[in-house]
XYZ file of C-alpha atoms in Angstrom:
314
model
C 5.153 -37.452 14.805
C 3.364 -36.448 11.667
C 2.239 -32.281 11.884
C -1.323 -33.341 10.987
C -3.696 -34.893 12.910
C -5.354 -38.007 10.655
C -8.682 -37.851 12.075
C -9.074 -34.384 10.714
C -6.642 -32.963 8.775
C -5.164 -30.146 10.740
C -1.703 -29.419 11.247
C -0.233 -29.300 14.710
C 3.137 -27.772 13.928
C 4.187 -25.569 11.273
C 7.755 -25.278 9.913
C 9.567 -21.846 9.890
C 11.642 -20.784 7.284
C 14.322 -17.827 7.936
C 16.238 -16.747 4.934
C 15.771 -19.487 1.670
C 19.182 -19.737 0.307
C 20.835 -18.238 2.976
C 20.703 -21.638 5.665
C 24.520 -22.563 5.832
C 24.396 -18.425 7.496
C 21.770 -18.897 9.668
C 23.624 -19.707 12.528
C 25.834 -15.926 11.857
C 22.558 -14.501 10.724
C 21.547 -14.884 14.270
C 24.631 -11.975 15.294
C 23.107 -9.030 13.435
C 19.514 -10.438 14.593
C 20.475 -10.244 18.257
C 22.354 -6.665 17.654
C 18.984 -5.511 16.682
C 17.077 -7.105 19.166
C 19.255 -5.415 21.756
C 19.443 -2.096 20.272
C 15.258 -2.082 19.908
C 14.665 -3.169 23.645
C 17.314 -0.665 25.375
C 16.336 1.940 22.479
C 12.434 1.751 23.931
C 12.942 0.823 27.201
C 15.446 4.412 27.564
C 12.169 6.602 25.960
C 9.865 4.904 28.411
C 12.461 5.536 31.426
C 13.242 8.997 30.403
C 9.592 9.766 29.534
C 8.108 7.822 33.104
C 11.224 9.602 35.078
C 10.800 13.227 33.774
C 8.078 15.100 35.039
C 8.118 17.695 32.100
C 8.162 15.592 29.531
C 4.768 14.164 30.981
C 3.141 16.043 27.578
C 0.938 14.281 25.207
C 3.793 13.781 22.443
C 5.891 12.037 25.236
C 3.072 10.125 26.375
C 2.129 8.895 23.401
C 6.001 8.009 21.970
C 5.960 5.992 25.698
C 2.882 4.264 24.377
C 4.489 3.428 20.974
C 7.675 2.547 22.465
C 5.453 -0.273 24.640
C 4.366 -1.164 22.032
C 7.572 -1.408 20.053
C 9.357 -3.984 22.824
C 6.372 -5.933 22.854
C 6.642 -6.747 19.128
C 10.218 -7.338 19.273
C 9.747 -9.801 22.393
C 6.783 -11.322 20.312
C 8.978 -11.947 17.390
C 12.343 -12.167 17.728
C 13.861 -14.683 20.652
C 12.094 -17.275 18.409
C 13.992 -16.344 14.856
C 17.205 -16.261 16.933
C 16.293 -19.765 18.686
C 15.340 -20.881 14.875
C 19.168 -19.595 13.702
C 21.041 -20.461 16.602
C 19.349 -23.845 17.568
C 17.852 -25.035 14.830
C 14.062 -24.472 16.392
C 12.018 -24.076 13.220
C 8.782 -26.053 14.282
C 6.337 -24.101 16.628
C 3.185 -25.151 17.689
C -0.194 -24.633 16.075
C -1.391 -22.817 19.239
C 1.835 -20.909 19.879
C 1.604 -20.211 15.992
C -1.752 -18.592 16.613
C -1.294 -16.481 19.559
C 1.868 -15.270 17.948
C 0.073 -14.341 15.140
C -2.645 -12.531 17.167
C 0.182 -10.608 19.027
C 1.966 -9.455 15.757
C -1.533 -7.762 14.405
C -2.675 -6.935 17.331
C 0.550 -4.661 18.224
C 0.481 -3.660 14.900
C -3.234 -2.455 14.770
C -2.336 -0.525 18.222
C 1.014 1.016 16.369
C -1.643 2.241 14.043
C -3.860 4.156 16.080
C -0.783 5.408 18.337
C 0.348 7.107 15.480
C -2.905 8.250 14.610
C -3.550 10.174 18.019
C 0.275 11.380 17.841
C -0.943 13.178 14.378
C -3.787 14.359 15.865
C -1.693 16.144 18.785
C 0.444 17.602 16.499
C -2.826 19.078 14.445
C -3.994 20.675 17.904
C -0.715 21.897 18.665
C -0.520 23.561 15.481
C -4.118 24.672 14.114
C -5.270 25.507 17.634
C -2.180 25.933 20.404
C -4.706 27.705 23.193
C -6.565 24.538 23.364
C -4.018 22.157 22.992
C -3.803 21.626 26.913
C -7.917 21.313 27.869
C -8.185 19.147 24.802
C -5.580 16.807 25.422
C -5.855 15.986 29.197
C -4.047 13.572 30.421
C -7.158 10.920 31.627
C -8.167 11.529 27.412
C -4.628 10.192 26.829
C -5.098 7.477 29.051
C -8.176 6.839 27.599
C -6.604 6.829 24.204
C -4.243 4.467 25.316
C -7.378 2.111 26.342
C -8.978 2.332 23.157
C -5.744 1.754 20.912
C -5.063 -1.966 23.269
C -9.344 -2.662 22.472
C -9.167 -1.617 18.605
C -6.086 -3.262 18.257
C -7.581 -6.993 20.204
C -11.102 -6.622 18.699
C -10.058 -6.259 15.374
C -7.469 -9.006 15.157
C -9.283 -11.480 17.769
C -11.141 -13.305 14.932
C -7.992 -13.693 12.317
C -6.773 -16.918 14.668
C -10.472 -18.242 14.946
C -10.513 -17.886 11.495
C -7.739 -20.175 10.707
C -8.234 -22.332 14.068
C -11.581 -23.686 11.937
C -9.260 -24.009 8.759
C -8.469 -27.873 7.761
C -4.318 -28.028 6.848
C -3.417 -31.609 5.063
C -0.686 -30.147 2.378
C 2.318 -28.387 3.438
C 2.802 -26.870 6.874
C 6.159 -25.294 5.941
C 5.534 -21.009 6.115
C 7.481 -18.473 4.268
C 8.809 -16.072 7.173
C 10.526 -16.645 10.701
C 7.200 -16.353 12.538
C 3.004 -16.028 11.821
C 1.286 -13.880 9.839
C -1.737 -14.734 8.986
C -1.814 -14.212 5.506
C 0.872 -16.601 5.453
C -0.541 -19.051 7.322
C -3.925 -19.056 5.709
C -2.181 -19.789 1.995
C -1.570 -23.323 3.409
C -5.209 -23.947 4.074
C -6.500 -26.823 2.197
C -10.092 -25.441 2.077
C -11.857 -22.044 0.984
C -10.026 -19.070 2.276
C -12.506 -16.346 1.219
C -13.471 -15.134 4.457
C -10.308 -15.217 6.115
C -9.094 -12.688 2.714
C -12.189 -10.731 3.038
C -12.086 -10.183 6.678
C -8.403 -9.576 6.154
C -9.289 -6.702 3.459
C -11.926 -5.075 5.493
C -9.224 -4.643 8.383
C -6.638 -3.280 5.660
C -9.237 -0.924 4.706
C -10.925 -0.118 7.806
C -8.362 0.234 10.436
C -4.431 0.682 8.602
C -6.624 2.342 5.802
C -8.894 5.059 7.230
C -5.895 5.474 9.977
C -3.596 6.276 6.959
C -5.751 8.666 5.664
C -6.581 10.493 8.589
C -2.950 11.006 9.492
C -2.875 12.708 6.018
C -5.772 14.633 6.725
C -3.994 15.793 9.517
C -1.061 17.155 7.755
C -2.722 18.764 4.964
C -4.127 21.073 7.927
C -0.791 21.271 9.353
C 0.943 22.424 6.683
C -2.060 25.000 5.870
C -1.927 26.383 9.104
C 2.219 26.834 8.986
C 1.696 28.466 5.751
C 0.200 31.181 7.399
C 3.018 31.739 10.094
C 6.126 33.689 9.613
C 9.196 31.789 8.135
C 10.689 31.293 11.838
C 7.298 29.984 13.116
C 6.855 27.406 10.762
C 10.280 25.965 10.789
C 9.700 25.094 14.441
C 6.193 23.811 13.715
C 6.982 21.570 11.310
C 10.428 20.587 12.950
C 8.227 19.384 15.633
C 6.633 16.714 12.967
C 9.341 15.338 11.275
C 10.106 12.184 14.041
C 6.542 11.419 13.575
C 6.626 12.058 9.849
C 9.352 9.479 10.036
C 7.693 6.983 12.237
C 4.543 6.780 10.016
C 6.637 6.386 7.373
C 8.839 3.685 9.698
C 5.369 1.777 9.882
C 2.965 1.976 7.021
C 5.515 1.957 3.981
C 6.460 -1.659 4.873
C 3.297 -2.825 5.935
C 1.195 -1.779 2.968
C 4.218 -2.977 0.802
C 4.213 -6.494 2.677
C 0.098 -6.582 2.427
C 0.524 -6.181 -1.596
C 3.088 -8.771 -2.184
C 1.208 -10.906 -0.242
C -2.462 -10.401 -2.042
C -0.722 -9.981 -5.188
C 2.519 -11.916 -6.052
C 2.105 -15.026 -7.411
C 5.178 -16.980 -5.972
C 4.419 -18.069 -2.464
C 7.822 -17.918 0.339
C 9.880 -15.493 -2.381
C 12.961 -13.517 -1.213
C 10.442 -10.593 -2.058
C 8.047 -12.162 0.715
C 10.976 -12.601 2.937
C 12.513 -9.267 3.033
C 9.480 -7.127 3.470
C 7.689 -9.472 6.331
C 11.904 -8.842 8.360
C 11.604 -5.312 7.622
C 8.395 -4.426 8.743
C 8.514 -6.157 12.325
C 12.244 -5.673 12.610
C 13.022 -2.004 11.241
C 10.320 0.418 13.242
C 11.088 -0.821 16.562
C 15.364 -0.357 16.645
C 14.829 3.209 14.446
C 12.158 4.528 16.150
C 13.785 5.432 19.421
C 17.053 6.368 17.404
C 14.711 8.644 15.330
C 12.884 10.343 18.557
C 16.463 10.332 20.375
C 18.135 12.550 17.584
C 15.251 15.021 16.055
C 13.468 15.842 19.605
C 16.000 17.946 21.794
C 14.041 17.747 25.277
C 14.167 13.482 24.805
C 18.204 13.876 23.570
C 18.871 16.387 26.263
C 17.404 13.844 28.839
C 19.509 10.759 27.289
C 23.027 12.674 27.563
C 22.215 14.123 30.946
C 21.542 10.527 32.144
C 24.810 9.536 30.777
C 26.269 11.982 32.206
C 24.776 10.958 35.459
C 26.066 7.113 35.361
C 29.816 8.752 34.477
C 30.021 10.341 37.240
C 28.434 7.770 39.231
């Protein structure tokens, strides 16, 4: 069956490519892939149980880290089971629809990761700058409520990127550069005007990852004014409490601003470049996030070993 439809041009499969070069290894690839994909889901899944099961750690820096752990599996069950059917099987064609609800899961999640991270800065401002209203400012229905506005942002803002490209005509190649959809990937194989698919896609760069971004820096310029003033004891445990954040923002937004600009900018469509950047920003954050939370925050590591210790003596 041909992947276009003759009557109108547009493409009803697309072709996904895992590692150019590297296709005699796919199939062993697949090992390390599914390591991964293991180590991400019990690495989340373990914060959400230990967070959901532990009354004091119902805080707003746990309940948040729950929230981006959710959010974490999802992306990984979004993603990955199809790049280890593609290794393992030989499954590189997915359908046009699948292709697009894919796609609006991956930016979706990712504009959510965004403003989890965003309120998790925020907490750690109020905990900091102003401790005696850390508890009446962060209640736990405004947390909630956080949590409801970071699923919206994240599904309003990325809801028109598959429209966008549903009304786009394909009649050249329908081969794409990475193991699953993004849509600036998909959009390059348009045979028709892409402007306001790469405008739209700029004004939610800017917008949403952007403004997010900055904020979060905001946020830590105040931090680290406020510790300045504390004694040498006081701000070591301040700002120890912001380093697995530090290193989840960095987890997230390093890669996907890097990705973003070799995508807008590089010249040579499906390059190893491409490749690399698009695997480690949707595989990386997920499997060192919880490893990153498990080590730095004592309360979460505490909870982990004592559960261990549990199921040994069980």
């Amino acid at each position: 069956m041909s992947p276009f439809h003759s009557g109108n041009c547009s493409a009803t499969v697309f072709i996904l490519v895992g590692f150019p070069g590297l296709e005699a290894a796919h199939f062993w690839l697949a090992f390390p892939l599914c390591f991964l994909f293991l180590v991400a889901i019990l690495g989340n899944c373990t914060i959400i149980y230990i967070i959901r099961a532990e009354r004091s750690l119902h805080e707003p820096m746990y309940l948040f880290l729950c929230m981006l752990a959710a959010i974490d599996v999802m992306i990984s069950l979004s993603t990955t089971p199809k790049m280890m059917a593609m290794f393992w099987f030989n499954s590189t064609s997915i359908a046009f629809d699948a292709c697009l609800v894919q796609m609006f899961c991956i930016h979706s999640l990712s504009g959510m990761e965004s403003t989890i991270l965003l309120a998790m800065a925020f907490d750690r401002y109020v905990a900091i700058c102003h401790p005696l209203s850390h508890s009446s400012i962060l209640t736990t229905p405004r947390i909630a409520k956080v949590g409801l506005v970071a699923v919206l942002r994240g599904a309003a803002l990325m809801a028109p990127l598959p429209i966008f490209i549903k009304r786009l005509p394909f009649c050249r190649s329908n081969v794409l550069s990475h193991s699953y959809c993004l849509h600036q990937d998909v959009m390059k194989l348009a045979c028709a005007s892409i402007k306001v698919n790469i405008i739209y896609g700029l004004i939610v760069i800017i917008f949403a990852i952007g403004v997010d971004s900055l904020l979060i820096s905001l946020s830590y310029i105040f931090i680290l004014k406020a510790a300045l003033s504390l004694t040498q004891e006081a701000r070591i445990k301040a700002l120890g409490t912001c380093i697995s954040h530090i290193c989840a923002v960095f987890l997230f937004y390093v890669p996907f601003i890097g990705l973003s600009m070799v995508h807008r900018f590089s010249k040579t469509h499906g390059s190893s470049i491409h490749v690399i950047m698009a695997n480690v920003h949707l595989l990386v954050p997920p499997v060192l996030n919880p490893l990153v939370y498990g080590v730095k925050t004592t309360q979460i590591r505490h909870r982990i070993l004592r559960a261990f210790h549990r199921m040994k003596c069980c």
